[in-house]
Amino acid sequence: GESKSKRKRKAKRRKEKIALEDMSVEALKREMTKYGMKPGGRKYMISRLTFLRQKLAVKEKEEVYEVDEEAEAKRADRAQRRKKSREEKTIELEADIRDLIFSDDQLYQKVLLYEPLDPLLLQVRLQSCGIKYSKNKLLSFLDKEGISSLGTWSNARR
Protein backbone atom coordinates (compact mmCIF):
# COMPACT_ATOMS: atom_id res chain seq x y z
CA GLY A 1 0.00 0.00 0.00
CA GLU A 2 0.85 3.66 0.07
CA SER A 3 3.09 5.07 2.74
CA LYS A 4 1.57 7.32 5.38
CA SER A 5 3.53 10.39 4.18
CA LYS A 6 2.39 9.84 0.57
CA ARG A 7 -1.27 9.71 1.69
CA LYS A 8 -0.77 12.92 3.69
CA ARG A 9 0.71 14.69 0.64
CA LYS A 10 -2.21 13.59 -1.55
CA ALA A 11 -4.73 14.73 1.06
CA LYS A 12 -2.92 18.06 1.35
CA ARG A 13 -3.01 18.55 -2.43
CA ARG A 14 -6.74 17.84 -2.40
CA LYS A 15 -7.22 20.39 0.41
CA GLU A 16 -5.25 22.99 -1.55
CA LYS A 17 -7.30 22.40 -4.68
CA ILE A 18 -10.56 22.56 -2.72
CA ALA A 19 -9.42 25.69 -0.94
CA LEU A 20 -8.50 27.42 -4.22
CA GLU A 21 -11.79 26.46 -5.82
CA ASP A 22 -13.71 27.69 -2.78
CA MET A 23 -12.04 31.08 -2.93
CA SER A 24 -13.89 34.09 -4.28
CA VAL A 25 -12.68 35.66 -7.52
CA GLU A 26 -11.39 38.65 -5.54
CA ALA A 27 -9.42 36.36 -3.22
CA LEU A 28 -7.97 34.54 -6.24
CA LYS A 29 -6.96 37.88 -7.79
CA ARG A 30 -5.24 38.89 -4.54
CA GLU A 31 -3.43 35.57 -4.49
CA MET A 32 -2.29 35.98 -8.11
CA THR A 33 -0.96 39.51 -7.51
CA LYS A 34 0.74 38.31 -4.31
CA TYR A 35 2.91 36.07 -6.50
CA GLY A 36 3.35 38.74 -9.18
CA MET A 37 1.02 37.11 -11.70
CA LYS A 38 -1.61 38.85 -13.76
CA PRO A 39 -5.17 37.83 -12.78
CA GLY A 40 -7.35 36.22 -15.42
CA GLY A 41 -10.41 34.01 -15.52
CA ARG A 42 -11.36 31.93 -12.49
CA LYS A 43 -10.25 28.58 -13.99
CA TYR A 44 -7.00 30.08 -15.27
CA MET A 45 -6.17 31.54 -11.84
CA ILE A 46 -6.94 28.26 -10.07
CA SER A 47 -4.75 26.26 -12.47
CA ARG A 48 -1.86 28.77 -12.26
CA LEU A 49 -1.98 28.90 -8.46
CA THR A 50 -2.16 25.11 -8.22
CA PHE A 51 0.83 24.79 -10.54
CA LEU A 52 2.75 27.45 -8.63
CA ARG A 53 2.12 25.76 -5.29
CA GLN A 54 3.28 22.43 -6.63
CA LYS A 55 6.46 23.97 -8.06
CA LEU A 56 7.23 25.94 -4.91
CA ALA A 57 6.40 22.93 -2.73
CA VAL A 58 4.57 25.14 -0.31
CA LYS A 59 4.70 23.46 3.06
CA GLU A 60 2.62 25.85 5.08
CA LYS A 61 -0.73 24.90 6.48
CA GLU A 62 -3.74 25.85 4.41
CA GLU A 63 -5.12 29.14 5.61
CA VAL A 64 -8.39 30.85 5.08
CA TYR A 65 -7.53 33.51 2.51
CA GLU A 66 -10.36 35.89 3.14
CA VAL A 67 -9.02 38.56 5.43
CA ASP A 68 -10.70 38.51 8.79
CA GLU A 69 -10.70 42.24 9.49
CA GLU A 70 -12.30 41.78 12.90
CA ALA A 71 -9.53 39.44 14.04
CA GLU A 72 -6.90 41.85 12.69
CA ALA A 73 -8.51 44.72 14.60
CA LYS A 74 -8.59 42.66 17.81
CA ARG A 75 -4.91 41.76 17.40
CA ALA A 76 -3.98 45.41 16.84
CA ASP A 77 -6.09 46.43 19.85
CA ARG A 78 -4.38 43.86 22.09
CA ALA A 79 -0.95 45.05 20.93
CA GLN A 80 -1.95 48.65 21.63
CA ARG A 81 -3.20 47.72 25.13
CA ARG A 82 0.07 45.86 25.87
CA LYS A 83 2.03 48.89 24.73
CA LYS A 84 -0.09 51.21 26.90
CA SER A 85 0.30 48.80 29.82
CA ARG A 86 4.10 48.86 29.44
CA GLU A 87 4.07 52.65 29.20
CA GLU A 88 1.84 52.92 32.29
CA LYS A 89 4.15 50.59 34.24
CA THR A 90 7.16 52.67 33.19
CA ILE A 91 5.41 55.88 34.27
CA GLU A 92 4.51 54.30 37.62
CA LEU A 93 8.07 53.07 38.19
CA GLU A 94 9.52 56.46 37.29
CA ALA A 95 7.09 58.12 39.71
CA ASP A 96 8.21 55.67 42.42
CA ILE A 97 11.85 56.55 41.76
CA ARG A 98 11.05 60.27 41.96
CA ASP A 99 9.16 59.72 45.23
CA LEU A 100 12.10 57.80 46.67
CA ILE A 101 14.56 60.54 45.70
CA PHE A 102 12.30 63.32 47.06
CA SER A 103 11.56 61.47 50.29
CA ASP A 104 15.21 60.59 50.98
CA ASP A 105 16.85 63.81 52.24
CA GLN A 106 20.37 62.61 51.42
CA LEU A 107 19.48 61.69 47.82
CA TYR A 108 17.40 64.81 47.29
CA GLN A 109 20.19 67.05 48.56
CA LYS A 110 22.65 65.40 46.14
CA VAL A 111 20.26 66.03 43.25
CA LEU A 112 19.76 69.67 44.28
CA LEU A 113 23.51 70.22 44.55
CA TYR A 114 24.14 68.46 41.22
CA GLU A 115 26.24 65.83 42.92
CA PRO A 116 26.33 62.55 41.00
CA LEU A 117 24.27 59.69 42.38
CA ASP A 118 25.78 56.24 42.59
CA PRO A 119 23.45 54.18 40.35
CA LEU A 120 24.38 50.94 42.09
CA LEU A 121 23.45 52.32 45.52
CA LEU A 122 20.28 53.84 44.09
CA GLN A 123 19.29 50.49 42.64
CA VAL A 124 19.91 48.78 46.00
CA ARG A 125 17.66 51.37 47.70
CA LEU A 126 14.99 50.88 45.05
CA GLN A 127 15.12 47.11 45.54
CA SER A 128 14.85 47.50 49.30
CA CYS A 129 11.62 49.44 48.66
CA GLY A 130 10.34 46.67 46.37
CA ILE A 131 10.98 48.60 43.14
CA LYS A 132 12.62 46.52 40.44
CA TYR A 133 14.23 48.54 37.67
CA SER A 134 16.90 47.38 35.24
CA LYS A 135 20.31 48.99 35.26
CA ASN A 136 19.96 50.40 31.76
CA LYS A 137 16.50 51.81 32.42
CA LEU A 138 17.70 53.40 35.64
CA LEU A 139 20.64 55.10 33.90
CA SER A 140 18.30 56.19 31.10
CA PHE A 141 15.82 57.60 33.63
CA LEU A 142 18.54 59.52 35.47
CA ASP A 143 19.83 60.90 32.18
CA LYS A 144 16.32 61.86 31.03
CA GLU A 145 15.68 63.67 34.31
CA GLY A 146 19.02 65.48 34.15
CA ILE A 147 20.27 63.78 37.31
CA SER A 148 24.00 63.17 37.18
CA SER A 149 25.28 59.71 37.99
CA LEU A 150 28.70 58.21 38.60
CA GLY A 151 29.07 57.00 35.03
CA THR A 152 28.80 53.43 33.89
CA TRP A 153 27.92 50.42 36.00
CA SER A 154 31.39 49.02 35.69
CA ASN A 155 32.77 52.25 37.20
CA ALA A 156 30.12 52.16 39.94
CA ARG A 157 31.23 48.69 41.06
CA ARG A 158 34.86 49.72 41.60
Coordinates of C-alpha atoms in Angstrom, one line a residue:
G1 CA 0.0 0.0 0.0
E2 CA 0.9 3.7 0.1
S3 CA 3.1 5.1 2.7
K4 CA 1.6 7.3 5.4
S5 CA 3.5 10.4 4.2
K6 CA 2.4 9.8 0.6
R7 CA -1.3 9.7 1.7
K8 CA -0.8 12.9 3.7
R9 CA 0.7 14.7 0.6
K10 CA -2.2 13.6 -1.6
A11 CA -4.7 14.7 1.1
K12 CA -2.9 18.1 1.4
R13 CA -3.0 18.6 -2.4
R14 CA -6.7 17.8 -2.4
K15 CA -7.2 20.4 0.4
E16 CA -5.3 23.0 -1.5
K17 CA -7.3 22.4 -4.7
I18 CA -10.6 22.6 -2.7
A19 CA -9.4 25.7 -0.9
L20 CA -8.5 27.4 -4.2
E21 CA -11.8 26.5 -5.8
D22 CA -13.7 27.7 -2.8
M23 CA -12.0 31.1 -2.9
S24 CA -13.9 34.1 -4.3
V25 CA -12.7 35.7 -7.5
E26 CA -11.4 38.7 -5.5
A27 CA -9.4 36.4 -3.2
L28 CA -8.0 34.5 -6.2
K29 CA -7.0 37.9 -7.8
R30 CA -5.2 38.9 -4.5
E31 CA -3.4 35.6 -4.5
M32 CA -2.3 36.0 -8.1
T33 CA -1.0 39.5 -7.5
K34 CA 0.7 38.3 -4.3
Y35 CA 2.9 36.1 -6.5
G36 CA 3.3 38.7 -9.2
M37 CA 1.0 37.1 -11.7
K38 CA -1.6 38.8 -13.8
P39 CA -5.2 37.8 -12.8
G40 CA -7.4 36.2 -15.4
G41 CA -10.4 34.0 -15.5
R42 CA -11.4 31.9 -12.5
K43 CA -10.3 28.6 -14.0
Y44 CA -7.0 30.1 -15.3
M45 CA -6.2 31.5 -11.8
I46 CA -6.9 28.3 -10.1
S47 CA -4.8 26.3 -12.5
R48 CA -1.9 28.8 -12.3
L49 CA -2.0 28.9 -8.5
T50 CA -2.2 25.1 -8.2
F51 CA 0.8 24.8 -10.5
L52 CA 2.7 27.4 -8.6
R53 CA 2.1 25.8 -5.3
Q54 CA 3.3 22.4 -6.6
K55 CA 6.5 24.0 -8.1
L56 CA 7.2 25.9 -4.9
A57 CA 6.4 22.9 -2.7
V58 CA 4.6 25.1 -0.3
K59 CA 4.7 23.5 3.1
E60 CA 2.6 25.8 5.1
K61 CA -0.7 24.9 6.5
E62 CA -3.7 25.9 4.4
E63 CA -5.1 29.1 5.6
V64 CA -8.4 30.9 5.1
Y65 CA -7.5 33.5 2.5
E66 CA -10.4 35.9 3.1
V67 CA -9.0 38.6 5.4
D68 CA -10.7 38.5 8.8
E69 CA -10.7 42.2 9.5
E70 CA -12.3 41.8 12.9
A71 CA -9.5 39.4 14.0
E72 CA -6.9 41.9 12.7
A73 CA -8.5 44.7 14.6
K74 CA -8.6 42.7 17.8
R75 CA -4.9 41.8 17.4
A76 CA -4.0 45.4 16.8
D77 CA -6.1 46.4 19.8
R78 CA -4.4 43.9 22.1
A79 CA -1.0 45.1 20.9
Q80 CA -2.0 48.6 21.6
R81 CA -3.2 47.7 25.1
R82 CA 0.1 45.9 25.9
K83 CA 2.0 48.9 24.7
K84 CA -0.1 51.2 26.9
S85 CA 0.3 48.8 29.8
R86 CA 4.1 48.9 29.4
E87 CA 4.1 52.7 29.2
E88 CA 1.8 52.9 32.3
K89 CA 4.2 50.6 34.2
T90 CA 7.2 52.7 33.2
I91 CA 5.4 55.9 34.3
E92 CA 4.5 54.3 37.6
L93 CA 8.1 53.1 38.2
E94 CA 9.5 56.5 37.3
A95 CA 7.1 58.1 39.7
D96 CA 8.2 55.7 42.4
I97 CA 11.9 56.6 41.8
R98 CA 11.1 60.3 42.0
D99 CA 9.2 59.7 45.2
L100 CA 12.1 57.8 46.7
I101 CA 14.6 60.5 45.7
F102 CA 12.3 63.3 47.1
S103 CA 11.6 61.5 50.3
D104 CA 15.2 60.6 51.0
D105 CA 16.8 63.8 52.2
Q106 CA 20.4 62.6 51.4
L107 CA 19.5 61.7 47.8
Y108 CA 17.4 64.8 47.3
Q109 CA 20.2 67.1 48.6
K110 CA 22.7 65.4 46.1
V111 CA 20.3 66.0 43.3
L112 CA 19.8 69.7 44.3
L113 CA 23.5 70.2 44.6
Y114 CA 24.1 68.5 41.2
E115 CA 26.2 65.8 42.9
P116 CA 26.3 62.6 41.0
L117 CA 24.3 59.7 42.4
D118 CA 25.8 56.2 42.6
P119 CA 23.4 54.2 40.4
L120 CA 24.4 50.9 42.1
L121 CA 23.5 52.3 45.5
L122 CA 20.3 53.8 44.1
Q123 CA 19.3 50.5 42.6
V124 CA 19.9 48.8 46.0
R125 CA 17.7 51.4 47.7
L126 CA 15.0 50.9 45.0
Q127 CA 15.1 47.1 45.5
S128 CA 14.9 47.5 49.3
C129 CA 11.6 49.4 48.7
G130 CA 10.3 46.7 46.4
I131 CA 11.0 48.6 43.1
K132 CA 12.6 46.5 40.4
Y133 CA 14.2 48.5 37.7
S134 CA 16.9 47.4 35.2
K135 CA 20.3 49.0 35.3
N136 CA 20.0 50.4 31.8
K137 CA 16.5 51.8 32.4
L138 CA 17.7 53.4 35.6
L139 CA 20.6 55.1 33.9
S140 CA 18.3 56.2 31.1
F141 CA 15.8 57.6 33.6
L142 CA 18.5 59.5 35.5
D143 CA 19.8 60.9 32.2
K144 CA 16.3 61.9 31.0
E145 CA 15.7 63.7 34.3
G146 CA 19.0 65.5 34.1
I147 CA 20.3 63.8 37.3
S148 CA 24.0 63.2 37.2
S149 CA 25.3 59.7 38.0
L150 CA 28.7 58.2 38.6
G151 CA 29.1 57.0 35.0
T152 CA 28.8 53.4 33.9
W153 CA 27.9 50.4 36.0
S154 CA 31.4 49.0 35.7
N155 CA 32.8 52.3 37.2
A156 CA 30.1 52.2 39.9
R157 CA 31.2 48.7 41.1
R158 CA 34.9 49.7 41.6

